mmCIF file of C-alpha atoms in Angstrom:
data_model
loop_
_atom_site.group_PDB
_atom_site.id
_atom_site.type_symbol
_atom_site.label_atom_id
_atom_site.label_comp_id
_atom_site.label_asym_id
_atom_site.label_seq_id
_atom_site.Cartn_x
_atom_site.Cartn_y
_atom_site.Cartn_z
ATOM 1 C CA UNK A 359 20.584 -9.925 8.868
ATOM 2 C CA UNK A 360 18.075 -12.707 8.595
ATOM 3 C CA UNK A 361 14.403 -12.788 8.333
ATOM 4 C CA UNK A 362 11.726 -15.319 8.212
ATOM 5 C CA UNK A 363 8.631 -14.934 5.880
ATOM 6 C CA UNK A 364 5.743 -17.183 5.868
ATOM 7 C CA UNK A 365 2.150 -17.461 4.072
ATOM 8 C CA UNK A 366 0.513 -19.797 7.017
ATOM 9 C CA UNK A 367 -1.114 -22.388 6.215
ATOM 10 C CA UNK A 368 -2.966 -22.629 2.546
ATOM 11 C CA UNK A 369 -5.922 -25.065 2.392
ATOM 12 C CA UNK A 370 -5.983 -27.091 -0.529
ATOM 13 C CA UNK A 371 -8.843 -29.908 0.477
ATOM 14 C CA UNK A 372 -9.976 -29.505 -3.062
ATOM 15 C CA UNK A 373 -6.295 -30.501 -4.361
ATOM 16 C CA UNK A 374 -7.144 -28.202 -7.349
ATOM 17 C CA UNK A 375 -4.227 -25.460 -6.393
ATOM 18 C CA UNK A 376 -1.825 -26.611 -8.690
ATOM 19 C CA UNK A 377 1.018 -24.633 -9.420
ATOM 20 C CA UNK A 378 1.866 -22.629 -6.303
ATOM 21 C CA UNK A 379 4.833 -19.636 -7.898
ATOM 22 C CA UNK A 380 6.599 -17.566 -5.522
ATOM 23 C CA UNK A 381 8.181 -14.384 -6.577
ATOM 24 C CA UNK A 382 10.938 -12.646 -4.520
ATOM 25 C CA UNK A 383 11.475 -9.271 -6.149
ATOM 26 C CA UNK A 384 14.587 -7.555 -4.485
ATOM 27 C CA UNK A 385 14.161 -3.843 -4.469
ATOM 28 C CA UNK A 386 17.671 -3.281 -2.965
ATOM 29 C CA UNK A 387 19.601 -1.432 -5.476
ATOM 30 C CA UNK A 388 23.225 -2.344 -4.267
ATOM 31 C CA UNK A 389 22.907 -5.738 -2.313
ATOM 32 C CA UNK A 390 21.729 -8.609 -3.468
ATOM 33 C CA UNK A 391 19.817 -11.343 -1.168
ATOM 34 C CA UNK A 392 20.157 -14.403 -0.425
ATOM 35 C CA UNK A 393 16.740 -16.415 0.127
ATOM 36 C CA UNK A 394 15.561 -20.054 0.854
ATOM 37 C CA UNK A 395 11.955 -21.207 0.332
ATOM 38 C CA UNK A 396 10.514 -24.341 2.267
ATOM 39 C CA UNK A 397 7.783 -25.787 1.046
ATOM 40 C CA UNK A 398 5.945 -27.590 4.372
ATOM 41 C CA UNK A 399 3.261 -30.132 4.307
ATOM 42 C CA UNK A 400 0.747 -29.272 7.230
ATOM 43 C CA UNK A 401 -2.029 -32.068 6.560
ATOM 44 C CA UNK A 402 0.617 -34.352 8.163
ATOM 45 C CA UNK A 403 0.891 -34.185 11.905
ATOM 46 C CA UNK A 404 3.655 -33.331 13.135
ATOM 47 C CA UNK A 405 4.423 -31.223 9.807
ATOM 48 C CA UNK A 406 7.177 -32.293 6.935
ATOM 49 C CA UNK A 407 9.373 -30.615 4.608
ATOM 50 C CA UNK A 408 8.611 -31.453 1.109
ATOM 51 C CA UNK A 409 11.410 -29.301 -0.310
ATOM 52 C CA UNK A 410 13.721 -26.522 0.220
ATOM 53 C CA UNK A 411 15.418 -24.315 -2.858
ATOM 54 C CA UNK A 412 18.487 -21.683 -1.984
ATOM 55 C CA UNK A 413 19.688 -18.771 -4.656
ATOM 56 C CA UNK A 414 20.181 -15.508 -4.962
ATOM 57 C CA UNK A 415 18.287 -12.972 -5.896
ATOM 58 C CA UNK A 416 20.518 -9.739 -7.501
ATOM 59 C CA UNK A 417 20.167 -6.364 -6.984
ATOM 60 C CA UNK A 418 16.962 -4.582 -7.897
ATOM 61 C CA UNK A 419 15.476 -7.550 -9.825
ATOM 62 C CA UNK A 420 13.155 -10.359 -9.272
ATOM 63 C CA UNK A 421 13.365 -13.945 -9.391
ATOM 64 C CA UNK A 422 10.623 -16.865 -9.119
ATOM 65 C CA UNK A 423 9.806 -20.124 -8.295
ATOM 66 C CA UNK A 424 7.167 -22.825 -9.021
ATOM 67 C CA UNK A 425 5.958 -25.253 -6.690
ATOM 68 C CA UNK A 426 3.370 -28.628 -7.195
ATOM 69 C CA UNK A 427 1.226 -29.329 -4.210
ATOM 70 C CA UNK A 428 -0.336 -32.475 -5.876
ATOM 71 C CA UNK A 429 -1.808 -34.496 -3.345
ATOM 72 C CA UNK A 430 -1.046 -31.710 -0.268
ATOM 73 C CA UNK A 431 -4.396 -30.867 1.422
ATOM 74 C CA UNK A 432 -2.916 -27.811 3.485
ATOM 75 C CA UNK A 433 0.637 -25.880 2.912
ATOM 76 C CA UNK A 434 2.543 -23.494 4.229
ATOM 77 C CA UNK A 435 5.454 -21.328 2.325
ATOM 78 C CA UNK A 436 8.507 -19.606 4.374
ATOM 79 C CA UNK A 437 10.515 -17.772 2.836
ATOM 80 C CA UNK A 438 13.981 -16.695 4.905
ATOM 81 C CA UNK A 439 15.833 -13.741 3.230
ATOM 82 C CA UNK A 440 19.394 -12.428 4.164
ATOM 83 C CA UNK A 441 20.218 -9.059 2.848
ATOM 84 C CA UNK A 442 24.023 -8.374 3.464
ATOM 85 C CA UNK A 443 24.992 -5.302 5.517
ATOM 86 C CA UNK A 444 20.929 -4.182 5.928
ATOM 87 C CA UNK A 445 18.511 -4.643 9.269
ATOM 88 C CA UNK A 446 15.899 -6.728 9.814
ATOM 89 C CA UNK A 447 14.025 -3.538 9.075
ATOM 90 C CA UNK A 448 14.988 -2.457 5.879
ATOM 91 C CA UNK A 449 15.454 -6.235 4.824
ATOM 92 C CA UNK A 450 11.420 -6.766 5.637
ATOM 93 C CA UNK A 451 10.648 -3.780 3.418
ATOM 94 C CA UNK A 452 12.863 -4.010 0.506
ATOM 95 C CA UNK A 453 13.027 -8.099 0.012
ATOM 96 C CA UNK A 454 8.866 -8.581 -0.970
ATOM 97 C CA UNK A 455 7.864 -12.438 -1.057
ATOM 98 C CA UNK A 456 4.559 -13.216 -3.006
ATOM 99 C CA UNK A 457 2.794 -16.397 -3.664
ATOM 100 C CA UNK A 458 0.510 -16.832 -6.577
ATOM 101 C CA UNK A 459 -1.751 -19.992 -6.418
ATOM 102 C CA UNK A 460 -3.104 -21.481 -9.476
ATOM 103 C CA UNK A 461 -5.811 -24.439 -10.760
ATOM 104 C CA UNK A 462 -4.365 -25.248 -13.595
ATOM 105 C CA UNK A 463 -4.303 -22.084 -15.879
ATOM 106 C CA UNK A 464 -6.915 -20.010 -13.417
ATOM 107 C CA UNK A 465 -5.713 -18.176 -11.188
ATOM 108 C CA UNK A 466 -6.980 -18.895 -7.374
ATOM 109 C CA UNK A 467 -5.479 -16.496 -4.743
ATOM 110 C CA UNK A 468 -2.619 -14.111 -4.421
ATOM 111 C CA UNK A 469 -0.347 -14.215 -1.162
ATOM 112 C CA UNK A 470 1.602 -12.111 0.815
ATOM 113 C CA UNK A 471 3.895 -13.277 3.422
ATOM 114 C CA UNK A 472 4.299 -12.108 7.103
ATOM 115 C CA UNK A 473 7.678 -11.475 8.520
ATOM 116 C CA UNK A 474 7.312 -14.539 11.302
ATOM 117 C CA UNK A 475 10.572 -13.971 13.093
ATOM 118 C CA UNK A 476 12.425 -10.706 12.858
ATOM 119 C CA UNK A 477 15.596 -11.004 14.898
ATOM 120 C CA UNK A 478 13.827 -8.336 17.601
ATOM 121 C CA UNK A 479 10.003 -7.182 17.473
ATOM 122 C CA UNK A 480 9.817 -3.716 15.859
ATOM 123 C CA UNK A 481 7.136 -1.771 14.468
ATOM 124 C CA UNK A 482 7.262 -2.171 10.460
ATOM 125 C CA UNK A 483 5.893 0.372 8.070
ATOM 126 C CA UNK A 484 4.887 -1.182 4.818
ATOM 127 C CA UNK A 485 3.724 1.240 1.996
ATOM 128 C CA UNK A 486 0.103 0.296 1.602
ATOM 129 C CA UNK A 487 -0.421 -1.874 -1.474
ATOM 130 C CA UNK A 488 -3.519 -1.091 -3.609
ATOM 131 C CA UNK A 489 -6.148 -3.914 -4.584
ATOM 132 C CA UNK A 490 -7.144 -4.337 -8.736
ATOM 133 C CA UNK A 491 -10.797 -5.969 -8.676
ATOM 134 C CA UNK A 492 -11.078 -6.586 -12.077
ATOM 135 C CA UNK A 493 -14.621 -7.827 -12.700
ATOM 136 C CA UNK A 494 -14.667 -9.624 -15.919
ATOM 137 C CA UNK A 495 -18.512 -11.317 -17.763
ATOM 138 C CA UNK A 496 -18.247 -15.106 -18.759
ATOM 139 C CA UNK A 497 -17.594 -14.870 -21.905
ATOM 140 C CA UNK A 498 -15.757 -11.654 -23.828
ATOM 141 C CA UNK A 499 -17.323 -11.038 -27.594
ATOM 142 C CA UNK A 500 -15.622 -8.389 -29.663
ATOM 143 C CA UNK A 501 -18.038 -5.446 -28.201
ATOM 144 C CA UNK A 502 -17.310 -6.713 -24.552
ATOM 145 C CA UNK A 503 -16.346 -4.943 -21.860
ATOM 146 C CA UNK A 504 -13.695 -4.979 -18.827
ATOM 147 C CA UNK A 505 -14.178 -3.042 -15.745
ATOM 148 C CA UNK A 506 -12.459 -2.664 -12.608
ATOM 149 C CA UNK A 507 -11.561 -0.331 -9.685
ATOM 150 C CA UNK A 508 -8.425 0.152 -7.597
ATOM 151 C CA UNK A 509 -8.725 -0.061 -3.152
ATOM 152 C CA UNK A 510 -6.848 0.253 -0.609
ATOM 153 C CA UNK A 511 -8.119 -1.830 2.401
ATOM 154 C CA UNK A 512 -11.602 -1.767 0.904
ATOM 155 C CA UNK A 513 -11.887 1.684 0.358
ATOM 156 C CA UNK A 514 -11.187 3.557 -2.834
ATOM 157 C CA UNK A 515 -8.428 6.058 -2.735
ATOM 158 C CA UNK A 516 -8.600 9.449 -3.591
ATOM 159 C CA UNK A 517 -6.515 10.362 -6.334
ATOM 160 C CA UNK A 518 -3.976 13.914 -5.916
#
């Protein structure tokens, strides 16, 4: 079965989001999937492809891959994913695309991708994924101090 991922549109009017990686982890653990990413340019009307990768991603491992928007004001990432002898269900769940958007050595924004065009509409539980806000002072001296704490859709979870 085939799926469709994609991040929408990402603006970049600042052109400082520069590299864009994308991470496929593959939580199968006896099939391995096969994914294309498209990188689309949506500050051009209509829309154009600036590149498309294929490969493979094993088995219960993960595989990345690192993408320049120099010059791209807005972008979109989709991601399709075929998982031999699996649904479109359990290929949503276990194949997770994530985008990780950098300027320069900062990091801007973490992705996640929507399934876009399952081969039917179906109700998809995804395991809730918890957020790390990790609140870090200007500058870190020898006696500084990280803190953080850990939600799940903006509300701290309680821990059994």
């Amino acid at each position: 079965m085939t799926i469709t991922f994609t991040s929408g549109p990402i603006d970049n009017t600042s052109l400082l989001i520069n590299p864009v990686e994308v991470r496929i982890r593959n939580t199968d653990s006896a099939n391995q999937a096969s994914v294309t990413i498209r990188f689309v340019n949506e500050s051009t009307s209509p829309e154009t492809l600036v590149s498309s990768n294929s490969f493979l991603v094993n088995a219960s491992s993960t595989e990345s891959l690192s993408f320049n928007p120099v010059g791209i004001s807005s972008f979109l990432i989709e991601i399709e994913v075929s998982l031999a002898n699996r649904s479109d269900e359990v290929t949503a769940t276990t194949v997770q695309p994530t985008a990780t958007l950098f300027s320069g050595a900062t990091f801007v924004e973490f992705e996640r991708f929507l399934v876009s065009n399952p081969e039917q509409l179906q109700e998809i539980d995804y395991p809730e994924t918890p957020q790390l806000n990790l609140f870090v002072p200007d500058s870190i001296g020898c006696d500084g101090t990280i803190n953080g704490d850990v939600t799940l859709g903006g509300v701290p979870p309680t821990w059994n």
